[in-house]
JSON list of C-alpha atoms in Angstrom, two decimals:
[
{"chain": "A", "resi": 122, "resn": "UNK", "atom": "CA", "xyz": [117.30, 42.83, 122.43]},
{"chain": "A", "resi": 123, "resn": "UNK", "atom": "CA", "xyz": [115.60, 45.19, 119.99]},
{"chain": "A", "resi": 124, "resn": "UNK", "atom": "CA", "xyz": [114.19, 47.24, 122.87]},
{"chain": "A", "resi": 125, "resn": "UNK", "atom": "CA", "xyz": [117.62, 47.46, 124.53]},
{"chain": "A", "resi": 126, "resn": "UNK", "atom": "CA", "xyz": [119.30, 48.54, 121.29]},
{"chain": "A", "resi": 127, "resn": "UNK", "atom": "CA", "xyz": [116.70, 51.21, 120.47]},
{"chain": "A", "resi": 128, "resn": "UNK", "atom": "CA", "xyz": [116.90, 52.60, 124.00]},
{"chain": "A", "resi": 129, "resn": "UNK", "atom": "CA", "xyz": [120.72, 52.80, 123.81]},
{"chain": "A", "resi": 130, "resn": "UNK", "atom": "CA", "xyz": [121.55, 55.37, 121.11]},
{"chain": "A", "resi": 131, "resn": "UNK", "atom": "CA", "xyz": [125.09, 55.73, 122.48]},
{"chain": "A", "resi": 132, "resn": "UNK", "atom": "CA", "xyz": [125.94, 52.27, 121.14]},
{"chain": "A", "resi": 133, "resn": "UNK", "atom": "CA", "xyz": [127.40, 52.34, 117.66]},
{"chain": "A", "resi": 134, "resn": "UNK", "atom": "CA", "xyz": [129.81, 50.62, 115.33]},
{"chain": "A", "resi": 135, "resn": "UNK", "atom": "CA", "xyz": [132.62, 50.29, 117.91]},
{"chain": "A", "resi": 136, "resn": "UNK", "atom": "CA", "xyz": [130.23, 48.30, 120.11]},
{"chain": "A", "resi": 137, "resn": "UNK", "atom": "CA", "xyz": [129.11, 45.86, 117.41]},
{"chain": "A", "resi": 138, "resn": "UNK", "atom": "CA", "xyz": [131.21, 42.90, 118.63]},
{"chain": "A", "resi": 139, "resn": "UNK", "atom": "CA", "xyz": [129.66, 43.15, 122.10]},
{"chain": "A", "resi": 140, "resn": "UNK", "atom": "CA", "xyz": [126.17, 43.66, 120.66]},
{"chain": "A", "resi": 141, "resn": "UNK", "atom": "CA", "xyz": [126.53, 40.60, 118.42]},
{"chain": "A", "resi": 142, "resn": "UNK", "atom": "CA", "xyz": [127.75, 38.61, 121.42]},
{"chain": "A", "resi": 143, "resn": "UNK", "atom": "CA", "xyz": [124.77, 39.79, 123.46]},
{"chain": "A", "resi": 144, "resn": "UNK", "atom": "CA", "xyz": [122.35, 38.82, 120.65]},
{"chain": "A", "resi": 145, "resn": "UNK", "atom": "CA", "xyz": [123.87, 35.34, 120.35]},
{"chain": "A", "resi": 146, "resn": "UNK", "atom": "CA", "xyz": [123.76, 34.84, 124.11]},
{"chain": "A", "resi": 147, "resn": "UNK", "atom": "CA", "xyz": [120.11, 35.94, 124.14]},
{"chain": "A", "resi": 148, "resn": "UNK", "atom": "CA", "xyz": [119.29, 33.49, 121.35]},
{"chain": "A", "resi": 149, "resn": "UNK", "atom": "CA", "xyz": [120.94, 30.67, 123.30]},
{"chain": "A", "resi": 150, "resn": "UNK", "atom": "CA", "xyz": [119.03, 31.63, 126.45]},
{"chain": "A", "resi": 151, "resn": "UNK", "atom": "CA", "xyz": [115.77, 31.73, 124.48]},
{"chain": "A", "resi": 152, "resn": "UNK", "atom": "CA", "xyz": [116.26, 28.06, 123.59]},
{"chain": "A", "resi": 153, "resn": "UNK", "atom": "CA", "xyz": [116.08, 27.21, 127.28]},
{"chain": "A", "resi": 154, "resn": "UNK", "atom": "CA", "xyz": [119.82, 26.66, 127.80]},
{"chain": "A", "resi": 155, "resn": "UNK", "atom": "CA", "xyz": [119.98, 28.34, 131.20]},
{"chain": "A", "resi": 156, "resn": "UNK", "atom": "CA", "xyz": [123.41, 27.17, 132.31]},
{"chain": "A", "resi": 157, "resn": "UNK", "atom": "CA", "xyz": [124.95, 29.38, 135.00]},
{"chain": "A", "resi": 158, "resn": "UNK", "atom": "CA", "xyz": [127.88, 30.27, 132.75]},
{"chain": "A", "resi": 159, "resn": "UNK", "atom": "CA", "xyz": [125.60, 31.42, 129.93]},
{"chain": "A", "resi": 160, "resn": "UNK", "atom": "CA", "xyz": [123.39, 33.47, 132.24]},
{"chain": "A", "resi": 161, "resn": "UNK", "atom": "CA", "xyz": [126.46, 35.04, 133.87]},
{"chain": "A", "resi": 162, "resn": "UNK", "atom": "CA", "xyz": [128.05, 35.91, 130.52]},
{"chain": "A", "resi": 163, "resn": "UNK", "atom": "CA", "xyz": [124.82, 37.50, 129.29]},
{"chain": "A", "resi": 164, "resn": "UNK", "atom": "CA", "xyz": [124.57, 39.55, 132.47]},
{"chain": "A", "resi": 165, "resn": "UNK", "atom": "CA", "xyz": [128.19, 40.65, 132.26]},
{"chain": "A", "resi": 166, "resn": "UNK", "atom": "CA", "xyz": [127.92, 41.69, 128.61]},
{"chain": "A", "resi": 167, "resn": "UNK", "atom": "CA", "xyz": [124.63, 43.50, 129.21]},
{"chain": "A", "resi": 168, "resn": "UNK", "atom": "CA", "xyz": [125.99, 45.40, 132.22]},
{"chain": "A", "resi": 169, "resn": "UNK", "atom": "CA", "xyz": [129.16, 46.37, 130.37]},
{"chain": "A", "resi": 170, "resn": "UNK", "atom": "CA", "xyz": [127.14, 47.83, 127.51]},
{"chain": "A", "resi": 171, "resn": "UNK", "atom": "CA", "xyz": [124.70, 49.53, 129.86]},
{"chain": "A", "resi": 172, "resn": "UNK", "atom": "CA", "xyz": [127.58, 51.13, 131.76]},
{"chain": "A", "resi": 173, "resn": "UNK", "atom": "CA", "xyz": [128.54, 53.00, 128.59]},
{"chain": "A", "resi": 174, "resn": "UNK", "atom": "CA", "xyz": [125.42, 55.16, 128.83]},
{"chain": "A", "resi": 175, "resn": "UNK", "atom": "CA", "xyz": [126.24, 58.83, 129.23]},
{"chain": "A", "resi": 176, "resn": "UNK", "atom": "CA", "xyz": [125.83, 59.89, 132.82]},
{"chain": "A", "resi": 177, "resn": "UNK", "atom": "CA", "xyz": [123.32, 62.66, 133.40]},
{"chain": "A", "resi": 178, "resn": "UNK", "atom": "CA", "xyz": [124.96, 63.70, 136.65]},
{"chain": "A", "resi": 179, "resn": "UNK", "atom": "CA", "xyz": [128.47, 63.58, 135.24]},
{"chain": "A", "resi": 180, "resn": "UNK", "atom": "CA", "xyz": [129.54, 61.54, 138.26]},
{"chain": "A", "resi": 181, "resn": "UNK", "atom": "CA", "xyz": [132.55, 59.34, 137.69]},
{"chain": "A", "resi": 182, "resn": "UNK", "atom": "CA", "xyz": [132.76, 55.75, 138.85]},
{"chain": "A", "resi": 183, "resn": "UNK", "atom": "CA", "xyz": [135.09, 55.75, 141.90]},
{"chain": "A", "resi": 184, "resn": "UNK", "atom": "CA", "xyz": [136.80, 52.53, 140.81]},
{"chain": "A", "resi": 185, "resn": "UNK", "atom": "CA", "xyz": [137.49, 53.89, 137.33]},
{"chain": "A", "resi": 186, "resn": "UNK", "atom": "CA", "xyz": [138.85, 57.12, 138.84]},
{"chain": "A", "resi": 187, "resn": "UNK", "atom": "CA", "xyz": [141.17, 55.16, 141.14]},
{"chain": "A", "resi": 188, "resn": "UNK", "atom": "CA", "xyz": [142.40, 52.97, 138.28]},
{"chain": "A", "resi": 189, "resn": "UNK", "atom": "CA", "xyz": [143.02, 56.01, 136.09]},
{"chain": "A", "resi": 190, "resn": "UNK", "atom": "CA", "xyz": [144.92, 57.71, 138.92]},
{"chain": "A", "resi": 191, "resn": "UNK", "atom": "CA", "xyz": [147.04, 54.58, 139.35]},
{"chain": "A", "resi": 192, "resn": "UNK", "atom": "CA", "xyz": [147.76, 54.53, 135.62]},
{"chain": "A", "resi": 193, "resn": "UNK", "atom": "CA", "xyz": [145.95, 51.23, 135.07]},
{"chain": "A", "resi": 194, "resn": "UNK", "atom": "CA", "xyz": [143.14, 52.51, 132.87]}
]
């Protein structure tokens, strides 16, 4: 977790709830509780935070563009 947080300078105070959740999920996984639901939730939270990284290419996610165009995002 420390390595992820130091390599993700774009994460700040607005992301604290998700970061705390990710830390707690990691702690639970470290105890050996590898239930599918726990592993899936960790993966989902991690991917959501990772997706917030600024894009070097400036390319927009096609799904997000379609949702924005439809007025859903």
